[in-house]
Amino acid sequence: MSYSIAIDGPAGAGKSTIARQVAKRLGFIYVDTGAMYRAMALYLLRKGIAADDGERISEACKDADITIEYADGEQQVILNGENVNGSIRTEEVGNMASASAANKEVRIKLVELQRNMAAKKNVVMDGRDIGTYVLPEADLKIYLTASSAVRAERRHKELTEKGIECDFDAIERDIIDRDDRDMTREFAPLRQAEDAVLLDSSYMGIEEVIDSIMELFHGKKGE
Ligand code: CDP
Ligand code: CDP
């Protein structure tokens, strides 16, 4: 039997930072489902397919082979044989991922990959619909959030530290738009699962969030 921890929440809540560390502490694998949506988005961008062109996206779903490998404990996304980890972290790919993730066929294709991974290994999986749709039987579900201002502040700091010039208001607007698209799409929208634990990290440090999740998980295992 394998264990699974689902971490969902809006953009910039700290999901990937926290999920990666929790996985490390537990010796589980970290599954970043956002990277899979980004790989699909990269494929669509390269083919010049628009996010709302349902017909061409259906075709693309058949042609885009997305698989996951691990190197030194880090997830590697392979798109038709090419490791695209280095190409999927751009704004352009992020925006396309957010738009094309509303497509049902894209979601069904990637959810199958995610479920297969969780069936074989102990996982900490983060995304938007993990607790509600991908792994409804997850051993622990976390809904990690923070105010949009705090999330924008974190993104702003991250970009500034990388030497990228950016405007705080534009970042906050982008975050709010993404949340809106994720929460209002028809198929598997972002929402807190009924049995998920809500963690608002607006005023919590990274270690504090990790410790809370570890405690919750050990508490669940002991039930
Ligand atoms: O994966 P998600 O978009 O939810 O967020 P992330 O990329 O893990 O986190 C965004 C930024 O917030 C990172 O720079 C984290 O270091 C930072 N962060 C933080 O400052 N305090 C927290 N409690 C959680 C994350
Ligand atoms: O940019 P950020 O780190 O917040 O997002 P990400 O986790 O890299 O995911 C990129 C986009 O994929 C998000 O904006 C979501 O719209 C979408 N996504 C999704 O719909 N469902 C998931 N399970 C994961 C990501």
GROMACS .gro file of C-alpha atoms and ligand atoms in nm:
model
  273
    1MET     CA    1   0.000   0.000   0.000
    2SER     CA    2   0.130   0.346  -0.077
    3TYR     CA    3   0.077   0.671   0.112
    4SER     CA    4  -0.028   0.997  -0.047
    5ILE     CA    5  -0.041   1.358   0.069
    6ALA     CA    6  -0.236   1.606  -0.147
    7ILE     CA    7  -0.149   1.977  -0.132
    8ASP     CA    8  -0.376   2.214  -0.322
    9GLY     CA    9  -0.416   2.588  -0.323
   10PRO     CA   10  -0.386   2.906  -0.528
   11ALA     CA   11  -0.077   3.039  -0.708
   12GLY     CA   12   0.216   3.137  -0.488
   13ALA     CA   13   0.077   2.987  -0.166
   14GLY     CA   14   0.402   2.794  -0.117
   15LYS     CA   15   0.278   2.454  -0.236
   16SER     CA   16   0.588   2.345  -0.428
   17THR     CA   17   0.836   2.474  -0.168
   18ILE     CA   18   0.651   2.297   0.111
   19ALA     CA   19   0.557   1.978  -0.078
   20ARG     CA   20   0.920   1.926  -0.183
   21GLN     CA   21   1.044   1.954   0.178
   22VAL     CA   22   0.770   1.735   0.325
   23ALA     CA   23   0.850   1.468   0.064
   24LYS     CA   24   1.219   1.489   0.154
   25ARG     CA   25   1.152   1.448   0.525
   26LEU     CA   26   0.927   1.148   0.469
   27GLY     CA   27   1.134   0.986   0.192
   28PHE     CA   28   0.838   1.015  -0.047
   29ILE     CA   29   0.855   1.140  -0.403
   30TYR     CA   30   0.739   1.492  -0.480
   31VAL     CA   31   0.501   1.511  -0.776
   32ASP     CA   32   0.469   1.862  -0.922
   33THR     CA   33   0.153   1.840  -1.136
   34GLY     CA   34   0.183   2.206  -1.245
   35ALA     CA   35   0.498   2.108  -1.436
   36MET     CA   36   0.293   1.859  -1.638
   37TYR     CA   37   0.040   2.131  -1.735
   38ARG     CA   38   0.335   2.352  -1.824
   39ALA     CA   39   0.485   2.081  -2.049
   40MET     CA   40   0.154   2.043  -2.229
   41ALA     CA   41   0.139   2.423  -2.265
   42LEU     CA   42   0.491   2.429  -2.410
   43TYR     CA   43   0.383   2.173  -2.669
   44LEU     CA   44   0.078   2.383  -2.764
   45LEU     CA   45   0.288   2.701  -2.789
   46ARG     CA   46   0.546   2.532  -3.009
   47LYS     CA   47   0.269   2.408  -3.240
   48GLY     CA   48   0.107   2.753  -3.244
   49ILE     CA   49  -0.220   2.614  -3.104
   50ALA     CA   50  -0.446   2.859  -2.918
   51ALA     CA   51  -0.565   2.773  -2.565
   52ASP     CA   52  -0.929   2.787  -2.676
   53ASP     CA   53  -0.889   2.574  -2.992
   54GLY     CA   54  -1.050   2.260  -2.851
   55GLU     CA   55  -1.022   2.058  -3.171
   56ARG     CA   56  -0.649   2.106  -3.219
   57ILE     CA   57  -0.588   2.054  -2.846
   58SER     CA   58  -0.762   1.714  -2.868
   59GLU     CA   59  -0.523   1.618  -3.150
   60ALA     CA   60  -0.228   1.756  -2.954
   61CYS     CA   61  -0.326   1.541  -2.652
   62LYS     CA   62  -0.269   1.231  -2.866
   63ASP     CA   63   0.064   1.352  -3.002
   64ALA     CA   64   0.223   1.496  -2.688
   65ASP     CA   65   0.387   1.216  -2.491
   66ILE     CA   66   0.452   1.341  -2.139
   67THR     CA   67   0.640   1.122  -1.893
   68ILE     CA   68   0.812   1.180  -1.560
   69GLU     CA   69   1.156   1.068  -1.446
   70TYR     CA   70   1.358   1.146  -1.132
   71ALA     CA   71   1.722   1.258  -1.128
   72ASP     CA   72   1.887   1.324  -0.789
   73GLY     CA   73   1.538   1.326  -0.634
   74GLU     CA   74   1.419   1.606  -0.866
   75GLN     CA   75   1.124   1.556  -1.099
   76GLN     CA   76   1.212   1.575  -1.469
   77VAL     CA   77   0.936   1.625  -1.724
   78ILE     CA   78   0.997   1.455  -2.057
   79LEU     CA   79   0.802   1.579  -2.359
   80ASN     CA   80   0.832   1.351  -2.663
   81GLY     CA   81   1.174   1.236  -2.545
   82GLU     CA   82   1.306   1.586  -2.458
   83ASN     CA   83   1.375   1.692  -2.099
   84VAL     CA   84   1.183   2.023  -2.081
   85ASN     CA   85   1.247   2.110  -1.713
   86GLY     CA   86   1.456   2.410  -1.822
   87SER     CA   87   1.200   2.542  -2.072
   88ILE     CA   88   0.873   2.538  -1.878
   89ARG     CA   89   0.941   2.803  -1.611
   90THR     CA   90   0.868   3.111  -1.825
   91GLU     CA   91   0.578   3.357  -1.784
   92GLU     CA   92   0.457   3.270  -2.135
   93VAL     CA   93   0.438   2.898  -2.056
   94GLY     CA   94   0.276   2.970  -1.717
   95ASN     CA   95   0.002   3.178  -1.875
   96MET     CA   96  -0.061   2.918  -2.145
   97ALA     CA   97  -0.069   2.644  -1.878
   98SER     CA   98  -0.325   2.837  -1.678
   99ALA     CA   99  -0.546   2.883  -1.987
  100SER     CA  100  -0.510   2.535  -2.140
  101ALA     CA  101  -0.557   2.362  -1.803
  102ALA     CA  102  -0.929   2.441  -1.840
  103ASN     CA  103  -0.944   2.192  -2.130
  104LYS     CA  104  -1.103   1.865  -2.016
  105GLU     CA  105  -0.896   1.641  -2.244
  106VAL     CA  106  -0.572   1.794  -2.122
  107ARG     CA  107  -0.678   1.731  -1.764
  108ILE     CA  108  -0.792   1.371  -1.825
  109LYS     CA  109  -0.462   1.287  -1.993
  110LEU     CA  110  -0.249   1.432  -1.711
  111VAL     CA  111  -0.466   1.301  -1.427
  112GLU     CA  112  -0.411   0.947  -1.557
  113LEU     CA  113  -0.035   0.998  -1.536
  114GLN     CA  114  -0.069   1.143  -1.183
  115ARG     CA  115  -0.287   0.856  -1.057
  116ASN     CA  116  -0.048   0.596  -1.201
  117MET     CA  117   0.240   0.755  -1.015
  118ALA     CA  118   0.052   0.763  -0.684
  119ALA     CA  119  -0.050   0.399  -0.725
  120LYS     CA  120   0.313   0.288  -0.736
  121LYS     CA  121   0.494   0.516  -0.489
  122ASN     CA  122   0.449   0.713  -0.167
  123VAL     CA  123   0.386   1.066  -0.292
  124VAL     CA  124   0.342   1.426  -0.189
  125MET     CA  125   0.153   1.571  -0.484
  126ASP     CA  126   0.072   1.939  -0.529
  127GLY     CA  127  -0.168   2.110  -0.768
  128ARG     CA  128  -0.520   2.246  -0.780
  129ASP     CA  129  -0.746   1.939  -0.790
  130ILE     CA  130  -0.542   1.670  -0.615
  131GLY     CA  131  -0.759   1.630  -0.304
  132THR     CA  132  -1.088   1.686  -0.487
  133TYR     CA  133  -1.035   1.487  -0.805
  134VAL     CA  134  -0.699   1.319  -0.865
  135LEU     CA  135  -0.656   1.142  -0.529
  136PRO     CA  136  -0.991   1.156  -0.344
  137GLU     CA  137  -0.863   0.885  -0.105
  138ALA     CA  138  -0.538   1.065  -0.016
  139ASP     CA  139  -0.418   0.993   0.340
  140LEU     CA  140  -0.386   1.365   0.414
  141LYS     CA  141  -0.524   1.663   0.224
  142ILE     CA  142  -0.398   2.016   0.277
  143TYR     CA  143  -0.549   2.332   0.131
  144LEU     CA  144  -0.265   2.581   0.151
  145THR     CA  145  -0.349   2.943   0.098
  146ALA     CA  146  -0.237   3.300   0.180
  147SER     CA  147  -0.376   3.643   0.096
  148SER     CA  148  -0.322   3.759  -0.262
  149ALA     CA  149  -0.107   4.048  -0.135
  150VAL     CA  150   0.125   3.812   0.053
  151ARG     CA  151   0.146   3.575  -0.243
  152ALA     CA  152   0.224   3.862  -0.480
  153GLU     CA  153   0.489   3.987  -0.236
  154ARG     CA  154   0.655   3.642  -0.235
  155ARG     CA  155   0.657   3.622  -0.617
  156HIS     CA  156   0.786   3.978  -0.641
  157LYS     CA  157   1.073   3.898  -0.402
  158GLU     CA  158   1.157   3.579  -0.591
  159LEU     CA  159   1.177   3.763  -0.927
  160THR     CA  160   1.366   4.061  -0.784
  161GLU     CA  161   1.624   3.825  -0.630
  162LYS     CA  162   1.674   3.672  -0.976
  163GLY     CA  163   1.741   4.023  -1.109
  164ILE     CA  164   1.413   4.033  -1.304
  165GLU     CA  165   1.246   4.374  -1.301
  166CYS     CA  166   0.877   4.347  -1.220
  167ASP     CA  167   0.576   4.547  -1.109
  168PHE     CA  168   0.405   4.443  -0.784
  169ASP     CA  169   0.054   4.544  -0.897
  170ALA     CA  170   0.089   4.353  -1.224
  171ILE     CA  171   0.200   4.041  -1.034
  172GLU     CA  172  -0.096   4.066  -0.796
  173ARG     CA  173  -0.339   4.112  -1.088
  174ASP     CA  174  -0.190   3.809  -1.263
  175ILE     CA  175  -0.228   3.599  -0.947
  176ILE     CA  176  -0.591   3.705  -0.903
  177ASP     CA  177  -0.668   3.626  -1.271
  178ARG     CA  178  -0.509   3.283  -1.242
  179ASP     CA  179  -0.701   3.203  -0.923
  180ASP     CA  180  -1.020   3.312  -1.093
  181ARG     CA  181  -0.960   3.088  -1.397
  182ASP     CA  182  -0.868   2.792  -1.174
  183MET     CA  183  -1.169   2.836  -0.944
  184THR     CA  184  -1.434   2.895  -1.209
  185ARG     CA  185  -1.346   2.636  -1.472
  186GLU     CA  186  -1.612   2.373  -1.527
  187PHE     CA  187  -1.403   2.059  -1.494
  188ALA     CA  188  -1.214   1.989  -1.168
  189PRO     CA  189  -1.188   2.352  -1.047
  190LEU     CA  190  -0.971   2.463  -0.755
  191ARG     CA  191  -1.159   2.433  -0.429
  192GLN     CA  192  -1.094   2.304  -0.079
  193ALA     CA  193  -1.193   1.937  -0.041
  194GLU     CA  194  -1.440   1.881   0.243
  195ASP     CA  195  -1.188   1.666   0.430
  196ALA     CA  196  -0.887   1.894   0.364
  197VAL     CA  197  -0.711   2.083   0.642
  198LEU     CA  198  -0.696   2.456   0.571
  199LEU     CA  199  -0.355   2.617   0.634
  200ASP     CA  200  -0.334   2.992   0.583
  201SER     CA  201   0.037   3.067   0.554
  202SER     CA  202   0.000   3.446   0.527
  203TYR     CA  203   0.173   3.478   0.862
  204MET     CA  204   0.348   3.140   0.880
  205GLY     CA  205   0.709   3.071   0.789
  206ILE     CA  206   0.806   2.783   0.564
  207GLU     CA  207   0.936   2.563   0.851
  208GLU     CA  208   0.621   2.624   1.052
  209VAL     CA  209   0.402   2.505   0.764
  210ILE     CA  210   0.621   2.197   0.707
  211ASP     CA  211   0.611   2.108   1.079
  212SER     CA  212   0.230   2.143   1.086
  213ILE     CA  213   0.192   1.906   0.790
  214MET     CA  214   0.433   1.652   0.942
  215GLU     CA  215   0.235   1.658   1.266
  216LEU     CA  216  -0.094   1.618   1.082
  217PHE     CA  217   0.042   1.327   0.879
  218HIS     CA  218   0.183   1.144   1.181
  219GLY     CA  219  -0.147   1.206   1.363
  220LYS     CA  220  -0.342   1.053   1.073
  221LYS     CA  221  -0.111   0.751   1.052
  222GLY     CA  222  -0.162   0.689   1.422
  223GLU     CA  223  -0.544   0.699   1.395
  224CDP     O1  224   0.395   2.637  -0.560
  224CDP     P1  225   0.329   2.770  -0.528
  224CDP     O2  226   0.299   2.850  -0.650
  224CDP     O3  227   0.210   2.754  -0.440
  224CDP     O4  228   0.432   2.855  -0.441
  224CDP     P2  229   0.593   2.844  -0.428
  224CDP     O5  230   0.653   2.865  -0.562
  224CDP     O6  231   0.632   2.721  -0.353
  224CDP     O7  232   0.624   2.967  -0.330
  224CDP     C1  233   0.633   3.100  -0.373
  224CDP     C2  234   0.737   3.172  -0.291
  224CDP     O8  235   0.690   3.195  -0.158
  224CDP     C3  236   0.871   3.101  -0.276
  224CDP     O9  237   0.974   3.193  -0.299
  224CDP     C4  238   0.874   3.055  -0.130
  224CDP    O10  239   1.003   3.053  -0.077
  224CDP     C5  240   0.790   3.161  -0.061
  224CDP     N1  241   0.721   3.118   0.062
  224CDP     C6  242   0.730   3.194   0.174
  224CDP    O11  243   0.796   3.296   0.170
  224CDP     N2  244   0.667   3.159   0.291
  224CDP     C7  245   0.592   3.048   0.297
  224CDP     N3  246   0.529   3.016   0.411
  224CDP     C8  247   0.580   2.971   0.180
  224CDP     C9  248   0.646   3.009   0.063
  225CDP     O1  249   0.272   2.931  -1.159
  225CDP     P1  250   0.240   2.838  -1.046
  225CDP     O2  251   0.359   2.779  -0.977
  225CDP     O3  252   0.139   2.895  -0.952
  225CDP     O4  253   0.159   2.720  -1.115
  225CDP     P2  254   0.200   2.573  -1.149
  225CDP     O5  255   0.178   2.487  -1.030
  225CDP     O6  256   0.332   2.564  -1.217
  225CDP     O7  257   0.085   2.536  -1.256
  225CDP     C1  258   0.071   2.604  -1.380
  225CDP     C2  259  -0.078   2.615  -1.409
  225CDP     O8  260  -0.133   2.485  -1.428
  225CDP     C3  261  -0.161   2.678  -1.297
  225CDP     O9  262  -0.175   2.818  -1.315
  225CDP     C4  263  -0.295   2.605  -1.303
  225CDP    O10  264  -0.388   2.678  -1.384
  225CDP     C5  265  -0.264   2.475  -1.376
  225CDP     N1  266  -0.273   2.357  -1.288
  225CDP     C6  267  -0.396   2.294  -1.279
  225CDP    O11  268  -0.494   2.341  -1.336
  225CDP     N2  269  -0.408   2.181  -1.205
  225CDP     C7  270  -0.304   2.130  -1.139
  225CDP     N3  271  -0.320   2.016  -1.069
  225CDP     C8  272  -0.179   2.194  -1.146
  225CDP     C9  273  -0.166   2.309  -1.221
   0.00000   0.00000   0.00000
